[in-house]
Coordinates of C-alpha atoms in Angstrom, one line a residue:
Chain A
X1 CA 62.9 36.1 5.8
X2 CA 60.0 33.8 6.5
X3 CA 56.9 33.6 4.4
X4 CA 54.2 32.6 6.8
X5 CA 51.2 30.4 5.9
X6 CA 48.8 28.1 7.5
X7 CA 47.6 24.5 7.0
X8 CA 44.2 23.5 8.3
X9 CA 43.0 19.9 8.5
X10 CA 39.4 19.9 7.6
X11 CA 39.1 16.2 8.8
X12 CA 39.9 17.4 12.3
X13 CA 38.0 20.7 12.4
X14 CA 34.7 20.4 14.3
X15 CA 33.6 24.0 13.9
X16 CA 33.7 24.7 17.7
X17 CA 34.6 28.3 17.0
X18 CA 37.3 28.4 19.7
X19 CA 39.5 30.0 17.1
X20 CA 36.9 32.8 16.6
X21 CA 36.7 33.5 20.3
X22 CA 40.4 33.4 20.7
X23 CA 40.9 35.9 17.9
X24 CA 38.3 38.3 19.2
X25 CA 39.8 38.1 22.7
X26 CA 43.5 38.4 21.7
X27 CA 42.9 41.2 19.2
X28 CA 40.0 43.0 20.9
X29 CA 38.0 42.7 17.7
X30 CA 35.0 45.1 17.9
X31 CA 31.7 43.6 18.9
X32 CA 29.7 42.4 15.9
X33 CA 32.8 41.8 13.7
X34 CA 35.0 38.8 13.0
X35 CA 38.5 38.5 11.7
X36 CA 38.1 34.7 11.4
X37 CA 35.0 32.6 11.1
X38 CA 33.7 29.0 10.5
X39 CA 32.3 28.1 7.0
X40 CA 30.7 24.8 6.1
X41 CA 30.5 23.4 2.6
X42 CA 28.1 20.6 1.9
X43 CA 28.4 18.9 -1.5
X44 CA 27.1 15.8 -3.2
X45 CA 23.7 14.2 -3.5
X46 CA 21.8 12.7 -0.6
X47 CA 22.6 10.3 0.9
X48 CA 26.2 10.6 -0.4
X49 CA 26.9 14.0 1.1
X50 CA 30.3 15.4 2.0
X51 CA 30.6 18.1 4.7
X52 CA 33.8 20.2 5.0
X53 CA 34.1 22.5 8.0
X54 CA 36.7 25.2 7.6
X55 CA 38.1 27.9 9.8
X56 CA 38.6 30.8 7.4
X57 CA 40.4 34.2 7.6
X58 CA 42.5 36.5 5.4
X59 CA 44.6 34.3 3.2
X60 CA 47.6 36.6 3.3
X61 CA 47.9 36.1 -0.5
X62 CA 51.2 36.1 -2.4
X63 CA 49.4 38.4 -5.0
X64 CA 47.2 40.4 -2.7
X65 CA 44.7 42.5 -4.7
X66 CA 43.9 44.5 -1.5
X67 CA 47.5 45.8 -1.4
X68 CA 47.5 46.6 -5.2
X69 CA 44.3 48.7 -5.0
X70 CA 45.1 50.6 -1.9
X71 CA 45.6 54.3 -2.8
X72 CA 47.6 55.3 0.2
X73 CA 49.8 52.2 0.9
X74 CA 48.0 51.6 4.2
X75 CA 47.4 48.0 3.0
X76 CA 50.9 46.5 2.6
X77 CA 53.0 43.4 2.8
X78 CA 55.0 43.4 6.0
X79 CA 58.6 42.4 5.4
X80 CA 58.4 40.3 8.5
X81 CA 56.8 37.0 7.4
X82 CA 55.3 38.6 4.2
X83 CA 52.1 39.1 6.2
X84 CA 49.4 41.4 4.7
X85 CA 48.7 44.2 7.2
X86 CA 46.9 47.5 7.4
X87 CA 48.3 50.7 8.9
X88 CA 45.2 52.4 10.5
X89 CA 46.8 55.9 10.4
X90 CA 47.3 55.6 6.6
X91 CA 43.9 54.2 5.8
X92 CA 41.3 56.6 4.5
X93 CA 38.5 54.1 4.6
X94 CA 37.8 54.1 0.8
X95 CA 36.8 50.4 1.0
X96 CA 38.5 49.5 -2.3
X97 CA 40.3 46.7 -0.4
X98 CA 37.0 45.3 0.9
X99 CA 35.7 45.2 -2.6
X100 CA 38.9 43.7 -4.0
X101 CA 39.1 40.7 -1.7
X102 CA 37.5 37.6 -3.2
X103 CA 37.3 36.1 0.3
X104 CA 35.4 39.0 1.8
X105 CA 38.0 38.8 4.7
X106 CA 38.0 42.5 5.5
X107 CA 35.6 44.8 7.3
X108 CA 35.5 48.5 8.3
X109 CA 36.5 48.9 12.0
X110 CA 34.1 51.2 13.8
X111 CA 37.0 53.6 14.1
X112 CA 37.0 53.9 10.3
X113 CA 39.9 51.9 9.0
X114 CA 40.0 48.6 7.1
X115 CA 40.5 45.7 9.6
X116 CA 41.4 42.0 9.2
X117 CA 43.4 39.1 10.4
X118 CA 47.1 39.9 11.1
X119 CA 48.2 36.2 11.6
X120 CA 48.7 37.6 15.2
X121 CA 52.0 39.0 14.1
X122 CA 52.6 40.5 17.5
X123 CA 52.5 36.9 19.0
X124 CA 54.5 35.4 16.1
X125 CA 57.3 37.9 16.7
X126 CA 57.6 36.6 20.3
X127 CA 57.9 33.0 19.0
X128 CA 54.2 32.1 19.7
X129 CA 51.6 30.7 17.4
X130 CA 48.6 32.9 16.3
X131 CA 45.9 32.9 19.0
X132 CA 43.5 30.8 16.8
X133 CA 46.1 28.1 16.3
X134 CA 47.2 28.0 19.9
X135 CA 43.7 27.3 21.3
X136 CA 42.4 24.8 18.7
X137 CA 41.2 21.7 20.8
X138 CA 41.6 19.3 17.9
X139 CA 45.0 20.7 16.8
X140 CA 43.6 21.1 13.2
X141 CA 45.7 24.2 12.5
X142 CA 49.4 24.4 11.8
X143 CA 51.2 27.7 11.3
X144 CA 54.7 28.0 9.8
X145 CA 57.2 29.2 7.2
X146 CA 56.2 28.1 3.7
X147 CA 59.7 29.0 2.5
X148 CA 61.3 26.5 4.8
X149 CA 61.3 23.1 3.1
X150 CA 61.6 21.3 6.5
X151 CA 58.7 23.1 8.1
X152 CA 55.6 21.3 9.4
X153 CA 53.4 23.2 7.1
X154 CA 55.3 22.1 4.0
X155 CA 55.4 18.5 5.3
X156 CA 51.6 18.5 5.6
X157 CA 51.1 20.1 2.2
X158 CA 53.4 17.5 0.6
X159 CA 51.9 14.5 2.4
X160 CA 48.1 15.2 2.1
X161 CA 45.7 16.2 -0.6
X162 CA 44.8 19.8 -0.1
X163 CA 43.2 22.9 -1.7
X164 CA 43.2 26.6 -1.3
X165 CA 40.1 28.9 -1.6
X166 CA 39.0 30.3 -4.9
X167 CA 42.2 29.6 -6.9
X168 CA 40.6 31.0 -10.0
X169 CA 40.8 34.4 -8.5
X170 CA 44.6 34.2 -9.0
X171 CA 45.6 35.6 -5.6
X172 CA 47.8 32.7 -4.5
X173 CA 46.4 32.3 -1.1
X174 CA 48.7 31.0 1.7
X175 CA 46.1 29.0 3.7
X176 CA 45.8 25.4 2.6
X177 CA 43.0 23.1 3.6
X178 CA 43.8 19.4 4.0
X179 CA 41.0 17.1 2.8
Chain B
X1 CA 23.9 20.1 -4.3
X2 CA 26.4 22.6 -3.0
X3 CA 25.5 24.5 0.1
X4 CA 27.7 27.0 1.7
X5 CA 27.0 28.5 5.2
X6 CA 29.0 31.1 7.1
X7 CA 29.0 31.8 10.8
X8 CA 29.8 35.5 10.4
X9 CA 27.9 38.7 9.9
X10 CA 30.3 41.6 9.3
X11 CA 28.6 44.9 8.5
X12 CA 28.8 45.9 4.8
X13 CA 30.1 42.4 3.9
X14 CA 27.4 39.9 4.9
X15 CA 25.2 38.4 3.6
X16 CA 26.2 40.3 0.4
X17 CA 28.9 42.8 -0.1
X18 CA 27.6 46.3 -0.2
X19 CA 30.5 48.5 0.7
X20 CA 29.6 51.3 -1.7
X21 CA 26.3 53.1 -1.6
X22 CA 25.0 56.1 -3.6
X23 CA 28.2 58.2 -3.3
X24 CA 30.4 56.1 -5.6
X25 CA 27.9 55.9 -8.5
X26 CA 27.3 59.6 -8.2
X27 CA 31.0 60.3 -8.2
X28 CA 31.6 58.1 -11.2
X29 CA 28.7 59.7 -13.1
X30 CA 29.8 63.3 -12.4
X31 CA 33.4 62.4 -13.1
X32 CA 32.5 60.8 -16.4
X33 CA 30.2 63.8 -17.3
X34 CA 33.1 66.3 -16.6
X35 CA 35.5 64.1 -18.6
X36 CA 33.2 64.3 -21.6
X37 CA 32.9 68.1 -21.2
X38 CA 36.7 68.5 -21.1
X39 CA 36.9 66.6 -24.4
X40 CA 34.1 68.7 -26.0
X41 CA 35.7 71.9 -24.7
X42 CA 39.1 70.9 -26.0
X43 CA 37.5 70.1 -29.4
X44 CA 35.8 73.5 -29.5
X45 CA 39.0 75.3 -28.5
X46 CA 40.8 73.7 -31.4
X47 CA 38.1 74.9 -33.7
X48 CA 38.4 78.5 -32.3
X49 CA 34.9 78.5 -30.9
X50 CA 36.0 80.3 -27.7
X51 CA 36.2 83.5 -29.7
X52 CA 32.4 83.4 -30.4
X53 CA 30.3 85.3 -27.8
X54 CA 27.5 82.7 -27.8
X55 CA 29.8 79.6 -27.7
X56 CA 29.1 77.1 -25.0
X57 CA 32.8 77.1 -24.2
X58 CA 32.1 80.1 -21.9
X59 CA 29.7 78.0 -19.8
X60 CA 31.3 74.5 -19.6
X61 CA 34.4 75.1 -17.5
X62 CA 32.6 76.7 -14.5
X63 CA 29.9 74.0 -14.7
X64 CA 32.6 71.3 -14.9
X65 CA 34.4 72.6 -11.9
X66 CA 31.1 72.7 -9.9
X67 CA 30.1 69.2 -11.0
X68 CA 33.6 67.8 -10.3
X69 CA 33.6 69.4 -6.8
X70 CA 30.2 67.8 -6.1
X71 CA 31.6 64.5 -7.2
X72 CA 34.6 64.8 -5.0
X73 CA 32.3 65.8 -2.1
X74 CA 30.3 62.5 -2.7
X75 CA 33.6 60.6 -2.7
X76 CA 34.7 62.3 0.5
X77 CA 31.3 61.5 2.1
X78 CA 31.9 57.8 1.3
X79 CA 35.2 57.7 3.2
X80 CA 35.1 56.0 6.6
X81 CA 38.3 57.6 7.9
X82 CA 37.6 61.1 6.6
X83 CA 40.2 63.0 8.7
X84 CA 43.0 61.0 6.9
X85 CA 41.9 61.9 3.4
X86 CA 45.1 63.9 2.9
X87 CA 47.0 60.6 2.9
X88 CA 46.0 60.3 -0.8
X89 CA 48.5 63.1 -1.6
X90 CA 51.4 62.0 0.5
X91 CA 52.1 59.0 -1.8
X92 CA 51.6 57.7 -5.3
X93 CA 50.7 54.0 -5.6
X94 CA 51.2 52.9 -9.2
X95 CA 49.1 49.8 -9.0
X96 CA 46.1 51.6 -7.5
X97 CA 43.6 53.2 -10.0
X98 CA 42.3 55.2 -7.1
X99 CA 45.7 56.8 -6.5
X100 CA 46.0 57.5 -10.2
X101 CA 42.5 59.1 -10.1
X102 CA 43.4 61.3 -7.1
X103 CA 46.4 62.7 -8.9
X104 CA 44.5 63.1 -12.3
X105 CA 41.7 65.0 -10.4
X106 CA 44.4 67.4 -9.1
X107 CA 45.5 68.1 -12.7
X108 CA 41.9 68.5 -14.0
X109 CA 41.2 71.6 -11.9
X110 CA 44.0 73.8 -13.4
X111 CA 43.2 72.6 -16.9
X112 CA 39.5 73.6 -16.5
X113 CA 40.4 76.9 -14.8
X114 CA 42.7 77.7 -17.8
X115 CA 39.7 77.4 -20.1
X116 CA 37.7 79.5 -17.6
X117 CA 40.4 82.1 -17.6
X118 CA 40.2 82.4 -21.4
X119 CA 36.9 84.1 -21.1
X120 CA 36.4 85.3 -17.5
X121 CA 33.2 87.0 -16.5
X122 CA 33.2 90.8 -16.6
X123 CA 32.8 90.9 -12.8
X124 CA 36.1 89.1 -12.3
X125 CA 37.8 91.3 -14.9
X126 CA 36.6 94.4 -13.0
X127 CA 37.6 93.0 -9.6
X128 CA 41.0 91.8 -10.7
X129 CA 42.6 93.6 -13.7
X130 CA 45.4 91.1 -13.8
X131 CA 42.8 88.6 -15.1
X132 CA 42.7 90.6 -18.4
X133 CA 46.5 90.2 -18.8
X134 CA 46.3 86.5 -18.0
X135 CA 43.4 86.1 -20.4
X136 CA 45.3 87.7 -23.2
X137 CA 48.3 85.6 -22.6
X138 CA 46.2 82.4 -22.5
X139 CA 44.4 83.4 -25.7
X140 CA 47.6 83.2 -27.8
X141 CA 47.0 80.5 -30.4
X142 CA 49.8 78.3 -29.2
X143 CA 48.5 78.4 -25.6
X144 CA 45.0 77.7 -26.7
X145 CA 46.2 74.6 -28.5
X146 CA 48.1 73.5 -25.4
X147 CA 45.0 74.0 -23.2
X148 CA 42.8 72.2 -25.7
X149 CA 45.0 69.2 -26.0
X150 CA 45.6 69.1 -22.2
X151 CA 41.8 69.1 -21.6
X152 CA 41.2 66.3 -24.2
X153 CA 44.1 64.2 -22.8
X154 CA 42.9 64.6 -19.2
X155 CA 39.3 64.1 -20.2
X156 CA 40.0 60.8 -21.8
X157 CA 42.1 59.8 -18.8
X158 CA 39.4 60.8 -16.3
X159 CA 36.7 59.1 -18.3
X160 CA 38.6 55.8 -18.6
X161 CA 39.7 56.0 -15.0
X162 CA 36.1 56.0 -13.7
X163 CA 35.7 52.6 -15.3
X164 CA 39.1 51.2 -14.5
X165 CA 38.5 52.1 -10.8
X166 CA 36.0 49.2 -10.8
X167 CA 37.4 46.9 -13.4
X168 CA 40.7 46.6 -11.5
X169 CA 38.8 44.9 -8.6
X170 CA 38.9 41.3 -9.9
X171 CA 37.0 39.9 -6.9
X172 CA 33.8 41.2 -8.5
X173 CA 33.4 39.4 -11.8
X174 CA 30.9 41.9 -13.3
X175 CA 33.5 44.7 -13.0
X176 CA 36.4 42.6 -14.1
X177 CA 36.3 43.8 -17.7
X178 CA 38.6 46.4 -19.3
X179 CA 35.7 47.4 -21.5
X180 CA 34.2 49.1 -18.5
X181 CA 36.7 52.0 -19.0
X182 CA 35.6 52.5 -22.6
X183 CA 31.9 52.2 -21.6
X184 CA 32.2 54.8 -18.9
X185 CA 34.2 57.1 -21.2
X186 CA 31.6 56.9 -24.0
X187 CA 28.7 57.2 -21.5
X188 CA 30.5 60.3 -20.1
X189 CA 30.9 61.8 -23.6
X190 CA 27.2 61.1 -24.2
X191 CA 26.2 62.8 -20.9
X192 CA 28.4 65.8 -21.7
X193 CA 27.0 66.1 -25.3
X194 CA 23.5 65.9 -23.9
X195 CA 24.1 68.6 -21.3
X196 CA 25.9 70.8 -23.8
X197 CA 23.1 70.3 -26.3
X198 CA 20.7 71.4 -23.5
X199 CA 22.5 74.7 -22.7
X200 CA 24.0 75.6 -26.1
X201 CA 22.7 79.0 -27.4
X202 CA 24.4 78.7 -30.8
X203 CA 22.3 76.8 -33.3
X204 CA 25.3 75.2 -35.1
X205 CA 26.7 73.9 -31.8
X206 CA 23.3 72.6 -30.8
X207 CA 23.0 70.6 -34.0
X208 CA 26.5 69.3 -33.9
X209 CA 26.1 68.1 -30.3
X210 CA 22.8 66.4 -30.9
X211 CA 24.3 64.6 -33.9
X212 CA 27.4 63.7 -31.9
X213 CA 25.3 62.5 -29.0
X214 CA 23.5 60.1 -31.4
X215 CA 26.8 58.7 -32.4
X216 CA 27.9 58.3 -28.8
X217 CA 24.6 56.6 -27.9
X218 CA 25.0 54.2 -30.8
X219 CA 28.6 53.4 -29.8
X220 CA 27.5 53.0 -26.2
X221 CA 25.0 50.4 -27.3
X222 CA 27.7 48.5 -29.1
X223 CA 30.1 48.7 -26.1
X224 CA 27.4 47.4 -23.8
X225 CA 26.9 44.4 -26.2
X226 CA 30.7 43.8 -26.2
X227 CA 30.8 44.1 -22.4
X228 CA 28.1 41.4 -22.0
X229 CA 29.6 39.1 -24.7
X230 CA 33.0 39.4 -23.1
X231 CA 31.6 38.3 -19.7
X232 CA 29.4 35.5 -21.2
X233 CA 32.4 34.1 -22.9
X234 CA 34.6 34.2 -19.8
X235 CA 34.7 32.0 -16.8
X236 CA 31.7 30.6 -15.0
X237 CA 31.8 33.4 -12.5
X238 CA 31.9 36.0 -15.2
X239 CA 29.0 34.4 -17.1
X240 CA 27.0 34.3 -13.9
X241 CA 27.8 38.0 -13.4
X242 CA 26.5 38.8 -16.9
X243 CA 23.3 37.0 -16.0
X244 CA 22.6 39.5 -13.3
X245 CA 21.3 41.7 -16.1
X246 CA 20.2 38.9 -18.4
X247 CA 17.4 37.4 -16.4
X248 CA 18.8 38.1 -12.9
X249 CA 17.7 40.7 -10.3
X250 CA 19.0 43.7 -12.2
X251 CA 17.5 42.8 -15.6
X252 CA 14.5 45.2 -15.4
X253 CA 16.3 48.3 -14.3
X254 CA 19.1 47.7 -16.7
X255 CA 17.1 47.1 -19.9
X256 CA 14.2 49.5 -19.1
X257 CA 15.9 52.4 -17.5
X258 CA 19.5 52.3 -18.6
X259 CA 19.1 51.0 -22.2
X260 CA 15.5 51.8 -23.0
X261 CA 14.9 55.2 -21.4
X262 CA 18.5 56.3 -21.2
X263 CA 19.8 55.3 -24.6
X264 CA 17.2 54.0 -27.1
X265 CA 14.4 56.5 -26.5
X266 CA 16.7 59.6 -26.6
X267 CA 18.4 58.2 -29.6
X268 CA 15.1 58.0 -31.4
X269 CA 14.0 61.5 -30.3
X270 CA 17.3 63.1 -31.2
X271 CA 17.5 61.3 -34.5
X272 CA 14.1 62.8 -35.4
X273 CA 15.3 66.2 -34.1
X274 CA 18.5 66.2 -36.2
X275 CA 16.4 65.1 -39.2
X276 CA 14.3 68.2 -38.7
X277 CA 11.1 66.4 -37.8
X278 CA 11.0 67.4 -34.1
X279 CA 12.0 70.6 -32.4
X280 CA 15.0 70.6 -29.9
X281 CA 13.6 69.9 -26.5
X282 CA 15.0 69.1 -23.1
X283 CA 13.5 65.6 -23.1
X284 CA 16.3 63.7 -24.9
X285 CA 19.2 65.3 -23.0
X286 CA 17.5 64.8 -19.6
X287 CA 16.9 61.2 -20.4
X288 CA 20.5 60.7 -21.5
X289 CA 21.7 62.3 -18.2
X290 CA 19.4 60.1 -16.1
X291 CA 20.5 57.0 -18.1
X292 CA 24.1 57.9 -17.4
X293 CA 23.5 58.0 -13.7
X294 CA 21.4 54.8 -13.8
X295 CA 24.2 53.0 -15.7
X296 CA 26.6 53.7 -12.8
X297 CA 24.1 52.8 -10.1
X298 CA 23.3 49.4 -11.8
X299 CA 27.0 48.5 -12.5
X300 CA 28.1 49.5 -9.0
X301 CA 25.3 47.6 -7.3
X302 CA 25.2 44.6 -9.5
X303 CA 29.0 44.4 -9.3
X304 CA 28.9 44.1 -5.6
X305 CA 26.3 41.4 -6.0
X306 CA 28.6 39.3 -8.2
X307 CA 31.2 37.0 -6.7
X308 CA 33.4 34.0 -7.3
X309 CA 32.2 30.5 -6.2
X310 CA 33.7 30.0 -2.7
X311 CA 35.2 26.6 -3.4

């Protein structure tokens, strides 16, 4: 079974937010909330500044604290693609998963359950890319199976310098940013 | 420089995480207080105090049930998907402290009701004669020991759980310390001793509880010191979290209300009381109780304020 992940080339991302709009449209994300977003990191000392633009979302961690802390099993690792999902009918809205996520990737849906990126698993099951990946005008995002040594995501990880977000939190995130 | 900007504004998450409001600190405070009372009740049962007419063991179980129910009401009010609350009891999730807590709470009620049934009020005895028979059966020495040990065991579990509930959430560095379980247990014991001291009619019990509370308050000060030392000697994120109460925005409320008014002042007042230089008054117990609530409010709010560096 696949273990899906994503590689995002920060040298190509221009922060256009097409991915954000695509996600909101595809998943009917409630008004005022986002399952993915654009973050910018500026480091260095003027005039030698470095700007990194990133499209961020749930990292579908290999060691997901949101799943560990869920008291009902609503937050779970889906066998298909090892994607971290929430079953709304099992969620009591205790918000422990929101507090447990170092990436602040979750929010409470106005209907009361914890909500977040699903890697568009409904599209992936049909052989399509997640909506955010499919609309990116600079093709900065690549989605694929991290367990397949021949996959494009693994080729990119092996060929370019990269980093994940907050590695010190120990969650083994599955989104990698090429630098 | 390192500047991070975010094009997102999810409610309860941005700009700072604030998923838990007054309900969770209230629940943690009431849960810890009840945990302490279960341990004290268990101790008094082992010493046979329940046979004394004036013993506080006649009061504590009913008060504990009422306080715990209030706490669970606060917890229920915090839920965003309230109609699905029953889902807690269709599963057991071993890695989730909240799941452990839900099941511990289910065991706490019968343990407290067993103590209540040892000395039921006359009204209940008159209404339901079977209560007398139940009471007699529970009052057998072996049963009393079982009830006492069960209450102590569950009290320790409940008290520690109120801290572990937070410390298991590693994304918030301030909470990410196992010492939080011990801190909340000791604080709960202190709140329980203060309340019991307040309502005890028996002079011996009152003296014992005031002295015990002094010990709990001293230990609590030591545990707070260990908690902060542990954070300061941890990662950069943990050290930054500790600084929230060491010069940061929560410094005043933590040191003045939690430590000063909630621990040090009652410790001084109660020490003078146990030394016979002051009369027993409600001042110290009320300060301890207010300090116990303030501790949870500060830890829950400051914890949500603390976070890992994004990159």
